[in-house]
Amino acid sequence: MPVRRGLSRSSPRPWGRTSVPWLYLAPALVVLGGLLLYPIYQLGLISFFDYTQAQVSGGKPTTFEGLANYREIFSDSQFWQVLLATVLFAAACVVSTLSVGCALAVLLTRVRALPRLALMLAALGAWATPAVTGSTVWLFLFDPDFGPVNRMLGLGDYSWTYGRLSAFFLVLLEVVWCSFPFVMVTVYAGIRAVPAEVLEAAALDGASQLRIWRSVLAPMLRPILVVVTIQSVIWDFKVFTQIYVMTNGGGIAGQNLTLNVYAYQQAFASSQYSLGSAIGIVMLLILLAVTLVYLRLLRRQGEEL
């Protein structure tokens, strides 16, 4: 009896086979929708209204303002100054964090077990330290009166938080200190997954350590580097605690403001909740744009290779 072919191709896939993955993902999607999507929706909704302390207390009705809040922040010269400072500060933090993390990850592959364990424990301790605690400790280390750093460097009573650049540099050190362990551990795990024969062949061909990293390890670790870079961009662009604690709310006359601290000041210090929400939406769109562009460039490079 002849067998009828092509029946399985034309017949639709069973409903259960396509729905099972979504059933497993449903609880996570519900939680993410409640924790992420709904707050973003409320943030965007508030940004289109006139929402101040008067509306919160019920003394004044909420009125729809459209794009008025966005026009106000875009016409404010301080917003553009803060945005530029945020971009430059975040870029410096990302580059420094990736450099320190990748260098220490390579170092971990070349030291023995005991030094490796000590370095891992020290790094994880820095990673686990709360941001407020770490910021307070770094402030003490660089304190002009009692800090040991000024005594070691012979700077006397020099105040690191008084100048704009020195304050940003001090915050950058703290951000890198608490962020590099994530990069170090992730990149180290990726290096350990690279076959040892590949690295030995590159070394036998006379490649230096820098050339091995640039031509062998970096291309093979590209997916991991993408993850840590995007994570670092998101974390460093929205730094709040370190700036707020170490510069006492944004520095002298707001010289160390970043977008997150600026949004906080507009929303809570000035009770302009709608303006703070608009700044938050602008930050969200910037981060989404940067992430999408970065992923597209990496995908194009992967296709060319």
GROMACS .gro file of C-alpha atoms in nm:
model
  305
    1MET     CA    1   0.000   0.000   0.000
    2PRO     CA    2   0.162   0.333  -0.103
    3VAL     CA    3   0.254   0.575   0.168
    4ARG     CA    4   0.107   0.922   0.132
    5ARG     CA    5   0.388   1.173   0.152
    6GLY     CA    6   0.375   1.542   0.226
    7LEU     CA    7   0.097   1.507   0.481
    8SER     CA    8   0.319   1.612   0.770
    9ARG     CA    9   0.443   1.915   0.579
   10SER     CA   10   0.100   2.051   0.493
   11SER     CA   11  -0.060   1.974   0.828
   12PRO     CA   12  -0.041   2.250   1.089
   13ARG     CA   13   0.183   2.210   1.388
   14PRO     CA   14   0.008   2.088   1.701
   15TRP     CA   15  -0.110   2.370   1.921
   16GLY     CA   16   0.051   2.219   2.227
   17ARG     CA   17   0.396   2.213   2.073
   18THR     CA   18   0.397   2.588   2.007
   19SER     CA   19   0.224   2.694   2.326
   20VAL     CA   20   0.430   2.500   2.581
   21PRO     CA   21   0.728   2.743   2.575
   22TRP     CA   22   0.492   3.037   2.624
   23LEU     CA   23   0.326   2.861   2.916
   24TYR     CA   24   0.665   2.825   3.084
   25LEU     CA   25   0.745   3.191   3.016
   26ALA     CA   26   0.405   3.322   3.126
   27PRO     CA   27   0.488   3.364   3.499
   28ALA     CA   28   0.810   3.552   3.421
   29LEU     CA   29   0.631   3.770   3.164
   30VAL     CA   30   0.360   3.857   3.415
   31VAL     CA   31   0.617   3.952   3.679
   32LEU     CA   32   0.821   4.157   3.430
   33GLY     CA   33   0.507   4.328   3.307
   34GLY     CA   34   0.412   4.426   3.660
   35LEU     CA   35   0.759   4.533   3.768
   36LEU     CA   36   0.878   4.702   3.447
   37LEU     CA   37   0.611   4.779   3.192
   38TYR     CA   38   0.350   4.921   3.427
   39PRO     CA   39   0.591   5.164   3.604
   40ILE     CA   40   0.721   5.278   3.263
   41TYR     CA   41   0.362   5.331   3.150
   42GLN     CA   42   0.285   5.539   3.459
   43LEU     CA   43   0.608   5.736   3.416
   44GLY     CA   44   0.521   5.819   3.059
   45LEU     CA   45   0.163   5.906   3.154
   46ILE     CA   46   0.269   6.150   3.426
   47SER     CA   47   0.512   6.320   3.185
   48PHE     CA   48   0.216   6.440   2.974
   49PHE     CA   49   0.032   6.602   3.266
   50ASP     CA   50   0.084   6.897   3.497
   51TYR     CA   51   0.160   6.699   3.809
   52THR     CA   52   0.307   6.886   4.105
   53GLN     CA   53   0.263   6.889   4.482
   54ALA     CA   54  -0.067   7.071   4.437
   55GLN     CA   55  -0.209   6.777   4.240
   56VAL     CA   56  -0.068   6.523   4.485
   57SER     CA   57  -0.238   6.693   4.780
   58GLY     CA   58  -0.563   6.726   4.589
   59GLY     CA   59  -0.570   7.105   4.597
   60LYS     CA   60  -0.556   7.140   4.220
   61PRO     CA   61  -0.693   6.922   3.940
   62THR     CA   62  -0.455   6.740   3.707
   63THR     CA   63  -0.449   6.888   3.358
   64PHE     CA   64  -0.323   6.737   3.035
   65GLU     CA   65  -0.022   6.932   2.904
   66GLY     CA   66   0.081   6.723   2.606
   67LEU     CA   67   0.446   6.779   2.515
   68ALA     CA   68   0.480   7.093   2.728
   69ASN     CA   69   0.703   6.921   2.984
   70TYR     CA   70   0.934   6.792   2.711
   71ARG     CA   71   0.950   7.136   2.548
   72GLU     CA   72   1.039   7.287   2.885
   73ILE     CA   73   1.330   7.052   2.955
   74PHE     CA   74   1.461   7.071   2.598
   75SER     CA   75   1.458   7.451   2.611
   76ASP     CA   76   1.648   7.453   2.941
   77SER     CA   77   2.022   7.501   2.889
   78GLN     CA   78   2.097   7.323   3.218
   79PHE     CA   79   1.938   7.004   3.085
   80TRP     CA   80   2.180   6.994   2.791
   81GLN     CA   81   2.476   7.066   3.016
   82VAL     CA   82   2.374   6.785   3.249
   83LEU     CA   83   2.315   6.551   2.954
   84LEU     CA   84   2.664   6.619   2.815
   85ALA     CA   85   2.820   6.567   3.159
   86THR     CA   86   2.626   6.242   3.200
   87VAL     CA   87   2.738   6.106   2.863
   88LEU     CA   88   3.104   6.191   2.922
   89PHE     CA   89   3.100   6.058   3.278
   90ALA     CA   90   2.925   5.734   3.175
   91ALA     CA   91   3.168   5.682   2.885
   92ALA     CA   92   3.467   5.725   3.116
   93CYS     CA   93   3.316   5.481   3.366
   94VAL     CA   94   3.240   5.220   3.099
   95VAL     CA   95   3.587   5.235   2.943
   96SER     CA   96   3.759   5.225   3.283
   97THR     CA   97   3.542   4.941   3.412
   98LEU     CA   98   3.593   4.726   3.103
   99SER     CA   99   3.969   4.794   3.100
  100VAL     CA  100   4.017   4.705   3.466
  101GLY     CA  101   3.781   4.407   3.453
  102CYS     CA  102   3.933   4.254   3.139
  103ALA     CA  103   4.291   4.310   3.260
  104LEU     CA  104   4.220   4.141   3.593
  105ALA     CA  105   4.036   3.858   3.417
  106VAL     CA  106   4.350   3.787   3.213
  107LEU     CA  107   4.557   3.813   3.532
  108LEU     CA  108   4.337   3.552   3.700
  109THR     CA  109   4.431   3.302   3.431
  110ARG     CA  110   4.802   3.351   3.500
  111VAL     CA  111   4.827   3.341   3.879
  112ARG     CA  112   4.814   3.040   4.104
  113ALA     CA  113   4.516   2.913   4.296
  114LEU     CA  114   4.572   3.098   4.624
  115PRO     CA  115   4.630   3.447   4.477
  116ARG     CA  116   4.340   3.385   4.240
  117LEU     CA  117   4.110   3.297   4.530
  118ALA     CA  118   4.220   3.605   4.726
  119LEU     CA  119   4.160   3.835   4.427
  120MET     CA  120   3.820   3.679   4.360
  121LEU     CA  121   3.711   3.718   4.722
  122ALA     CA  122   3.830   4.080   4.735
  123ALA     CA  123   3.650   4.162   4.410
  124LEU     CA  124   3.327   3.993   4.517
  125GLY     CA  125   3.346   4.179   4.846
  126ALA     CA  126   3.361   4.508   4.658
  127TRP     CA  127   3.074   4.397   4.435
  128ALA     CA  128   2.857   4.298   4.732
  129THR     CA  129   2.914   4.623   4.921
  130PRO     CA  130   2.605   4.848   4.915
  131ALA     CA  131   2.647   5.165   4.711
  132VAL     CA  132   2.581   5.393   5.009
  133THR     CA  133   2.838   5.213   5.224
  134GLY     CA  134   3.099   5.210   4.949
  135SER     CA  135   3.046   5.579   4.875
  136THR     CA  136   3.083   5.667   5.243
  137VAL     CA  137   3.405   5.466   5.272
  138TRP     CA  138   3.555   5.633   4.965
  139LEU     CA  139   3.461   5.973   5.102
  140PHE     CA  140   3.649   5.890   5.423
  141LEU     CA  141   3.954   5.768   5.229
  142PHE     CA  142   3.973   6.101   5.043
  143ASP     CA  143   3.865   6.319   5.334
  144PRO     CA  144   4.078   6.638   5.351
  145ASP     CA  145   4.114   6.618   5.731
  146PHE     CA  146   4.121   6.249   5.825
  147GLY     CA  147   4.160   6.059   5.496
  148PRO     CA  148   4.477   5.853   5.444
  149VAL     CA  149   4.499   5.926   5.069
  150ASN     CA  150   4.583   6.294   5.112
  151ARG     CA  151   4.847   6.208   5.372
  152MET     CA  152   5.008   5.949   5.145
  153LEU     CA  153   5.010   6.185   4.847
  154GLY     CA  154   5.111   6.488   5.050
  155LEU     CA  155   4.808   6.693   4.942
  156GLY     CA  156   4.736   6.841   5.284
  157ASP     CA  157   4.375   6.955   5.324
  158TYR     CA  158   4.290   6.935   4.953
  159SER     CA  159   3.915   6.871   4.906
  160TRP     CA  160   3.841   6.629   4.622
  161THR     CA  161   3.470   6.712   4.620
  162TYR     CA  162   3.522   7.087   4.583
  163GLY     CA  163   3.636   7.090   4.221
  164ARG     CA  164   3.411   6.964   3.945
  165LEU     CA  165   3.661   6.736   3.769
  166SER     CA  166   3.813   6.603   4.091
  167ALA     CA  167   3.467   6.521   4.228
  168PHE     CA  168   3.373   6.337   3.909
  169PHE     CA  169   3.706   6.154   3.921
  170LEU     CA  170   3.645   6.047   4.281
  171VAL     CA  171   3.299   5.917   4.193
  172LEU     CA  172   3.444   5.740   3.888
  173LEU     CA  173   3.691   5.554   4.110
  174GLU     CA  174   3.410   5.433   4.335
  175VAL     CA  175   3.193   5.330   4.041
  176VAL     CA  176   3.477   5.133   3.882
  177TRP     CA  177   3.561   4.975   4.219
  178CYS     CA  178   3.211   4.838   4.265
  179SER     CA  179   3.151   4.751   3.896
  180PHE     CA  180   3.467   4.581   3.769
  181PRO     CA  181   3.405   4.250   3.955
  182PHE     CA  182   3.107   4.174   3.728
  183VAL     CA  183   3.322   4.227   3.419
  184MET     CA  184   3.616   4.038   3.567
  185VAL     CA  185   3.419   3.728   3.669
  186THR     CA  186   3.220   3.716   3.343
  187VAL     CA  187   3.521   3.760   3.115
  188TYR     CA  188   3.727   3.516   3.323
  189ALA     CA  189   3.460   3.250   3.282
  190GLY     CA  190   3.463   3.313   2.906
  191ILE     CA  191   3.842   3.285   2.888
  192ARG     CA  192   3.835   2.955   3.074
  193ALA     CA  193   3.590   2.825   2.814
  194VAL     CA  194   3.834   2.898   2.528
  195PRO     CA  195   4.024   2.582   2.425
  196ALA     CA  196   4.379   2.585   2.559
  197GLU     CA  197   4.508   2.456   2.224
  198VAL     CA  198   4.405   2.781   2.053
  199LEU     CA  199   4.600   2.996   2.298
  200GLU     CA  200   4.902   2.764   2.282
  201ALA     CA  201   4.904   2.778   1.903
  202ALA     CA  202   4.894   3.157   1.909
  203ALA     CA  203   5.180   3.167   2.162
  204LEU     CA  204   5.389   2.924   1.951
  205ASP     CA  205   5.338   3.150   1.649
  206GLY     CA  206   5.507   3.428   1.843
  207ALA     CA  207   5.201   3.638   1.926
  208SER     CA  208   5.235   3.869   2.224
  209GLN     CA  209   4.982   3.874   2.505
  210LEU     CA  210   4.825   4.191   2.367
  211ARG     CA  211   4.803   4.037   2.019
  212ILE     CA  212   4.649   3.718   2.161
  213TRP     CA  213   4.385   3.924   2.338
  214ARG     CA  214   4.310   4.140   2.034
  215SER     CA  215   4.317   3.872   1.765
  216VAL     CA  216   4.213   3.554   1.949
  217LEU     CA  217   4.036   3.614   2.278
  218ALA     CA  218   3.838   3.929   2.195
  219PRO     CA  219   3.668   3.783   1.883
  220MET     CA  220   3.584   3.460   2.065
  221LEU     CA  221   3.454   3.651   2.368
  222ARG     CA  222   3.248   3.895   2.162
  223PRO     CA  223   2.906   3.776   2.293
  224ILE     CA  224   3.029   3.809   2.652
  225LEU     CA  225   3.184   4.149   2.585
  226VAL     CA  226   2.855   4.265   2.433
  227VAL     CA  227   2.668   4.169   2.749
  228VAL     CA  228   2.910   4.334   2.992
  229THR     CA  229   2.937   4.647   2.776
  230ILE     CA  230   2.561   4.696   2.753
  231GLN     CA  231   2.522   4.628   3.124
  232SER     CA  232   2.797   4.879   3.204
  233VAL     CA  233   2.642   5.144   2.978
  234ILE     CA  234   2.304   5.104   3.148
  235TRP     CA  235   2.445   5.102   3.500
  236ASP     CA  236   2.688   5.391   3.453
  237PHE     CA  237   2.447   5.612   3.260
  238LYS     CA  238   2.196   5.600   3.543
  239VAL     CA  239   2.437   5.628   3.836
  240PHE     CA  240   2.257   5.798   4.123
  241THR     CA  241   2.366   5.685   4.469
  242GLN     CA  242   2.737   5.751   4.427
  243ILE     CA  243   2.683   6.098   4.279
  244TYR     CA  244   2.420   6.193   4.536
  245VAL     CA  245   2.615   6.071   4.839
  246MET     CA  246   2.968   6.171   4.741
  247THR     CA  247   2.884   6.517   4.601
  248ASN     CA  248   2.609   6.594   4.854
  249GLY     CA  249   2.328   6.599   4.600
  250GLY     CA  250   2.508   6.711   4.286
  251GLY     CA  251   2.803   6.920   4.395
  252ILE     CA  252   2.846   7.291   4.453
  253ALA     CA  253   2.585   7.484   4.250
  254GLY     CA  254   2.494   7.161   4.070
  255GLN     CA  255   2.835   7.125   3.903
  256ASN     CA  256   2.830   6.744   3.938
  257LEU     CA  257   2.473   6.678   3.834
  258THR     CA  258   2.388   6.376   3.620
  259LEU     CA  259   2.052   6.308   3.458
  260ASN     CA  260   1.938   6.076   3.734
  261VAL     CA  261   2.020   6.325   4.010
  262TYR     CA  262   1.878   6.609   3.798
  263ALA     CA  263   1.550   6.419   3.756
  264TYR     CA  264   1.541   6.353   4.131
  265GLN     CA  265   1.587   6.721   4.206
  266GLN     CA  266   1.313   6.823   3.964
  267ALA     CA  267   1.071   6.558   4.087
  268PHE     CA  268   1.120   6.566   4.464
  269ALA     CA  269   1.323   6.872   4.561
  270SER     CA  270   1.116   7.102   4.337
  271SER     CA  271   0.797   6.887   4.347
  272GLN     CA  272   0.781   6.897   3.965
  273TYR     CA  273   0.693   6.531   3.926
  274SER     CA  274   0.591   6.568   3.563
  275LEU     CA  275   0.928   6.722   3.470
  276GLY     CA  276   1.112   6.446   3.655
  277SER     CA  277   0.905   6.186   3.470
  278ALA     CA  278   0.983   6.350   3.136
  279ILE     CA  279   1.356   6.338   3.212
  280GLY     CA  280   1.319   5.971   3.307
  281ILE     CA  281   1.152   5.892   2.974
  282VAL     CA  282   1.429   6.076   2.787
  283MET     CA  283   1.687   5.866   2.973
  284LEU     CA  284   1.499   5.548   2.884
  285LEU     CA  285   1.487   5.638   2.514
  286ILE     CA  286   1.858   5.726   2.510
  287LEU     CA  287   1.953   5.392   2.665
  288LEU     CA  288   1.729   5.201   2.425
  289ALA     CA  289   1.879   5.383   2.127
  290VAL     CA  290   2.236   5.322   2.242
  291THR     CA  291   2.168   4.953   2.304
  292LEU     CA  292   1.999   4.898   1.967
  293VAL     CA  293   2.273   5.080   1.775
  294TYR     CA  294   2.546   4.887   1.956
  295LEU     CA  295   2.378   4.553   1.888
  296ARG     CA  296   2.329   4.641   1.521
  297LEU     CA  297   2.694   4.734   1.478
  298LEU     CA  298   2.808   4.411   1.641
  299ARG     CA  299   2.573   4.208   1.425
  300ARG     CA  300   2.707   4.377   1.112
  301GLN     CA  301   3.064   4.307   1.218
  302GLY     CA  302   2.974   3.943   1.281
  303GLU     CA  303   2.825   3.910   0.931
  304GLU     CA  304   3.136   4.064   0.775
  305LEU     CA  305   3.356   3.817   0.958
   0.00000   0.00000   0.00000
